[in-house]
Amino acid sequence: MKTLFTNKTNILKRFPVFLTIVLFTLITVSFASAGMISVKGDNINLRRGPGTKYLILWEYGNGYPLKIIKKKGNWIKVRDFEKDSGWIHKSLLNYSPHVIVKVNRNNNSKINIRKGPATSRQIVGKAQYGVVFKTIKRKSGWINVEHESGLSGWIKENLLWGY
């Protein structure tokens, strides 16, 4: 069996390649999720300013996806899919990808959740405006999602907002 990195010369020769791969991976992951974040927990307050003394504007539930606008100390200014913005303490947020149904706000109709990523696939459920799902994976304009109730399936990407 061959042992990798058996002496200092080999380590030094391979280190720049290893470092390049690691940095590229970290940068790619960072850019992929840097603009979005999600709520960690239920009844999380969105505030007018970066502190607990500021007025509460909205309350969000677990997984609610948000766009990062800016950071100030331990507070992050965010915007939701309805374009409301405010501040949330960073300890109440995480990078677990989630999406929210963004269509049919005024007509109460529901979107289809399908067994696979195609309109020809069986409908396994329906969801209305504002329902949050955990993102599992993406494929050809579809997102594989899972609801906290356990229901999972595929939804057309253009019906959702988030990451």
mmCIF file of C-alpha atoms in Angstrom:
data_model
loop_
_atom_site.group_PDB
_atom_site.id
_atom_site.type_symbol
_atom_site.label_atom_id
_atom_site.label_comp_id
_atom_site.label_asym_id
_atom_site.label_seq_id
_atom_site.Cartn_x
_atom_site.Cartn_y
_atom_site.Cartn_z
ATOM 1 C CA MET A 1 0.000 0.000 0.000
ATOM 2 C CA LYS A 2 1.332 3.414 -0.923
ATOM 3 C CA THR A 3 1.457 6.060 1.776
ATOM 4 C CA LEU A 4 0.679 9.614 0.739
ATOM 5 C CA PHE A 5 2.779 12.517 1.991
ATOM 6 C CA THR A 6 5.683 10.364 3.188
ATOM 7 C CA ASN A 7 8.174 13.209 3.489
ATOM 8 C CA LYS A 8 8.375 16.976 3.797
ATOM 9 C CA THR A 9 9.190 17.496 0.137
ATOM 10 C CA ASN A 10 6.012 15.760 -1.015
ATOM 11 C CA ILE A 11 3.938 17.615 1.536
ATOM 12 C CA LEU A 12 5.297 20.958 0.411
ATOM 13 C CA LYS A 13 4.789 20.100 -3.262
ATOM 14 C CA ARG A 14 1.211 18.994 -2.727
ATOM 15 C CA PHE A 15 0.209 21.633 -0.169
ATOM 16 C CA PRO A 16 -0.491 24.448 -2.693
ATOM 17 C CA VAL A 17 -2.805 22.164 -4.679
ATOM 18 C CA PHE A 18 -4.578 21.020 -1.511
ATOM 19 C CA LEU A 19 -4.894 24.598 -0.256
ATOM 20 C CA THR A 20 -6.291 25.759 -3.604
ATOM 21 C CA ILE A 21 -8.943 23.027 -3.565
ATOM 22 C CA VAL A 22 -9.951 23.790 0.029
ATOM 23 C CA LEU A 23 -10.149 27.555 -0.563
ATOM 24 C CA PHE A 24 -12.138 27.127 -3.784
ATOM 25 C CA THR A 25 -14.615 24.860 -1.975
ATOM 26 C CA LEU A 26 -15.012 27.286 0.937
ATOM 27 C CA ILE A 27 -15.464 30.285 -1.361
ATOM 28 C CA THR A 28 -18.018 28.445 -3.506
ATOM 29 C CA VAL A 29 -20.054 27.336 -0.478
ATOM 30 C CA SER A 30 -19.801 30.816 1.053
ATOM 31 C CA PHE A 31 -21.023 32.583 -2.098
ATOM 32 C CA ALA A 32 -23.796 30.041 -2.611
ATOM 33 C CA SER A 33 -25.345 30.739 0.769
ATOM 34 C CA ALA A 34 -23.998 34.170 1.717
ATOM 35 C CA GLY A 35 -27.061 36.021 0.454
ATOM 36 C CA MET A 36 -29.706 33.839 2.109
ATOM 37 C CA ILE A 37 -30.382 32.588 5.618
ATOM 38 C CA SER A 38 -33.300 30.985 7.454
ATOM 39 C CA VAL A 39 -34.977 31.336 10.835
ATOM 40 C CA LYS A 40 -33.968 28.902 13.590
ATOM 41 C CA GLY A 41 -36.937 28.377 15.913
ATOM 42 C CA ASP A 42 -40.519 29.572 16.189
ATOM 43 C CA ASN A 43 -41.905 33.012 17.065
ATOM 44 C CA ILE A 44 -38.677 34.784 16.090
ATOM 45 C CA ASN A 45 -38.987 38.584 16.111
ATOM 46 C CA LEU A 46 -38.108 40.827 13.180
ATOM 47 C CA ARG A 47 -37.252 44.219 14.690
ATOM 48 C CA ARG A 48 -37.064 47.759 13.347
ATOM 49 C CA GLY A 49 -33.439 48.137 14.498
ATOM 50 C CA PRO A 50 -30.450 46.043 15.645
ATOM 51 C CA GLY A 51 -31.393 45.475 19.295
ATOM 52 C CA THR A 52 -34.120 44.178 21.604
ATOM 53 C CA LYS A 53 -35.259 47.709 22.454
ATOM 54 C CA TYR A 54 -36.558 48.210 18.899
ATOM 55 C CA LEU A 55 -40.183 47.688 17.867
ATOM 56 C CA ILE A 56 -41.184 44.175 16.750
ATOM 57 C CA LEU A 57 -42.441 44.301 13.156
ATOM 58 C CA TRP A 58 -43.188 40.625 12.431
ATOM 59 C CA GLU A 59 -42.805 37.142 13.903
ATOM 60 C CA TYR A 60 -41.389 34.316 11.803
ATOM 61 C CA GLY A 61 -41.590 30.549 12.184
ATOM 62 C CA ASN A 62 -38.902 27.904 11.870
ATOM 63 C CA GLY A 63 -37.201 27.668 8.480
ATOM 64 C CA TYR A 64 -38.569 30.949 7.128
ATOM 65 C CA PRO A 65 -36.131 31.988 4.356
ATOM 66 C CA LEU A 66 -34.663 35.504 4.390
ATOM 67 C CA LYS A 67 -32.262 37.516 2.247
ATOM 68 C CA ILE A 68 -29.300 39.077 4.048
ATOM 69 C CA ILE A 69 -29.046 42.846 3.525
ATOM 70 C CA LYS A 70 -26.269 43.737 5.981
ATOM 71 C CA LYS A 71 -24.701 42.873 9.319
ATOM 72 C CA LYS A 72 -24.103 45.034 12.391
ATOM 73 C CA GLY A 73 -22.418 43.314 15.325
ATOM 74 C CA ASN A 74 -24.539 40.321 16.317
ATOM 75 C CA TRP A 75 -27.534 41.548 14.329
ATOM 76 C CA ILE A 76 -28.402 40.841 10.696
ATOM 77 C CA LYS A 77 -30.666 43.014 8.580
ATOM 78 C CA VAL A 78 -32.857 40.797 6.402
ATOM 79 C CA ARG A 79 -35.631 41.042 3.804
ATOM 80 C CA ASP A 80 -38.424 38.508 3.310
ATOM 81 C CA PHE A 81 -40.166 37.453 0.100
ATOM 82 C CA GLU A 82 -42.835 40.145 0.586
ATOM 83 C CA LYS A 83 -40.066 42.793 0.741
ATOM 84 C CA ASP A 84 -40.494 43.522 4.464
ATOM 85 C CA SER A 85 -37.143 44.157 6.146
ATOM 86 C CA GLY A 86 -35.780 44.402 9.658
ATOM 87 C CA TRP A 87 -33.227 43.002 12.089
ATOM 88 C CA ILE A 88 -32.816 39.572 13.720
ATOM 89 C CA HIS A 89 -30.111 38.456 16.161
ATOM 90 C CA LYS A 90 -27.669 36.103 14.417
ATOM 91 C CA SER A 91 -28.156 33.363 17.052
ATOM 92 C CA LEU A 92 -31.736 32.966 15.771
ATOM 93 C CA LEU A 93 -30.680 32.263 12.174
ATOM 94 C CA ASN A 94 -28.936 29.459 10.294
ATOM 95 C CA TYR A 95 -27.880 28.441 6.789
ATOM 96 C CA SER A 96 -30.272 25.495 6.416
ATOM 97 C CA PRO A 97 -31.829 26.047 2.960
ATOM 98 C CA HIS A 98 -35.577 26.657 2.897
ATOM 99 C CA VAL A 99 -38.146 27.988 0.413
ATOM 100 C CA ILE A 100 -41.595 29.534 0.724
ATOM 101 C CA VAL A 101 -44.593 29.441 -1.644
ATOM 102 C CA LYS A 102 -44.703 32.892 -3.267
ATOM 103 C CA VAL A 103 -47.691 32.602 -5.640
ATOM 104 C CA ASN A 104 -51.486 32.815 -5.358
ATOM 105 C CA ARG A 105 -51.562 35.305 -2.498
ATOM 106 C CA ASN A 106 -54.958 36.775 -3.287
ATOM 107 C CA ASN A 107 -56.913 33.900 -4.828
ATOM 108 C CA ASN A 108 -56.435 31.178 -2.194
ATOM 109 C CA SER A 109 -55.617 28.524 -4.808
ATOM 110 C CA LYS A 110 -52.941 25.954 -4.032
ATOM 111 C CA ILE A 111 -49.873 24.730 -5.890
ATOM 112 C CA ASN A 112 -49.142 21.070 -6.582
ATOM 113 C CA ILE A 113 -46.477 19.025 -4.828
ATOM 114 C CA ARG A 114 -45.464 16.158 -7.102
ATOM 115 C CA LYS A 115 -43.842 12.752 -6.700
ATOM 116 C CA GLY A 116 -41.087 13.682 -9.174
ATOM 117 C CA PRO A 117 -39.693 16.697 -11.065
ATOM 118 C CA ALA A 118 -42.256 16.855 -13.904
ATOM 119 C CA THR A 119 -45.868 17.955 -14.370
ATOM 120 C CA SER A 120 -46.656 14.415 -15.530
ATOM 121 C CA ARG A 121 -45.754 13.006 -12.101
ATOM 122 C CA GLN A 122 -48.427 12.161 -9.507
ATOM 123 C CA ILE A 123 -49.637 14.947 -7.183
ATOM 124 C CA VAL A 124 -48.835 13.967 -3.581
ATOM 125 C CA GLY A 125 -50.030 17.171 -1.915
ATOM 126 C CA LYS A 126 -50.894 20.838 -2.287
ATOM 127 C CA ALA A 127 -49.624 24.007 -0.624
ATOM 128 C CA GLN A 128 -50.880 27.554 -0.345
ATOM 129 C CA TYR A 129 -49.166 30.930 -0.282
ATOM 130 C CA GLY A 130 -46.695 31.362 2.581
ATOM 131 C CA VAL A 131 -46.037 27.680 3.348
ATOM 132 C CA VAL A 132 -42.365 26.987 4.198
ATOM 133 C CA PHE A 133 -40.437 23.907 3.054
ATOM 134 C CA LYS A 134 -36.929 22.622 3.662
ATOM 135 C CA THR A 135 -34.936 22.413 0.425
ATOM 136 C CA ILE A 136 -33.584 18.917 -0.234
ATOM 137 C CA LYS A 137 -32.182 19.312 -3.772
ATOM 138 C CA ARG A 138 -32.727 20.994 -7.140
ATOM 139 C CA LYS A 139 -33.141 19.438 -10.564
ATOM 140 C CA SER A 140 -34.022 20.995 -13.928
ATOM 141 C CA GLY A 141 -36.109 23.897 -12.613
ATOM 142 C CA TRP A 142 -37.702 21.856 -9.816
ATOM 143 C CA ILE A 143 -36.997 21.777 -6.080
ATOM 144 C CA ASN A 144 -37.319 18.642 -3.960
ATOM 145 C CA VAL A 145 -38.865 19.860 -0.697
ATOM 146 C CA GLU A 146 -39.912 18.527 2.688
ATOM 147 C CA HIS A 147 -42.527 20.045 4.982
ATOM 148 C CA GLU A 148 -42.254 19.810 8.783
ATOM 149 C CA SER A 149 -45.357 17.570 8.668
ATOM 150 C CA GLY A 150 -43.301 14.950 6.814
ATOM 151 C CA LEU A 151 -44.817 15.525 3.373
ATOM 152 C CA SER A 152 -42.144 15.621 0.683
ATOM 153 C CA GLY A 153 -42.155 16.034 -3.070
ATOM 154 C CA TRP A 154 -41.198 18.302 -5.941
ATOM 155 C CA ILE A 155 -42.383 21.857 -6.677
ATOM 156 C CA LYS A 156 -41.646 23.966 -9.761
ATOM 157 C CA GLU A 157 -38.898 26.430 -8.808
ATOM 158 C CA ASN A 158 -40.684 29.543 -10.154
ATOM 159 C CA LEU A 159 -43.477 29.048 -7.587
ATOM 160 C CA LEU A 160 -41.051 29.370 -4.659
ATOM 161 C CA TRP A 161 -38.742 31.966 -3.079
ATOM 162 C CA GLY A 162 -35.663 31.133 -1.067
ATOM 163 C CA TYR A 163 -32.664 28.887 -1.467
#
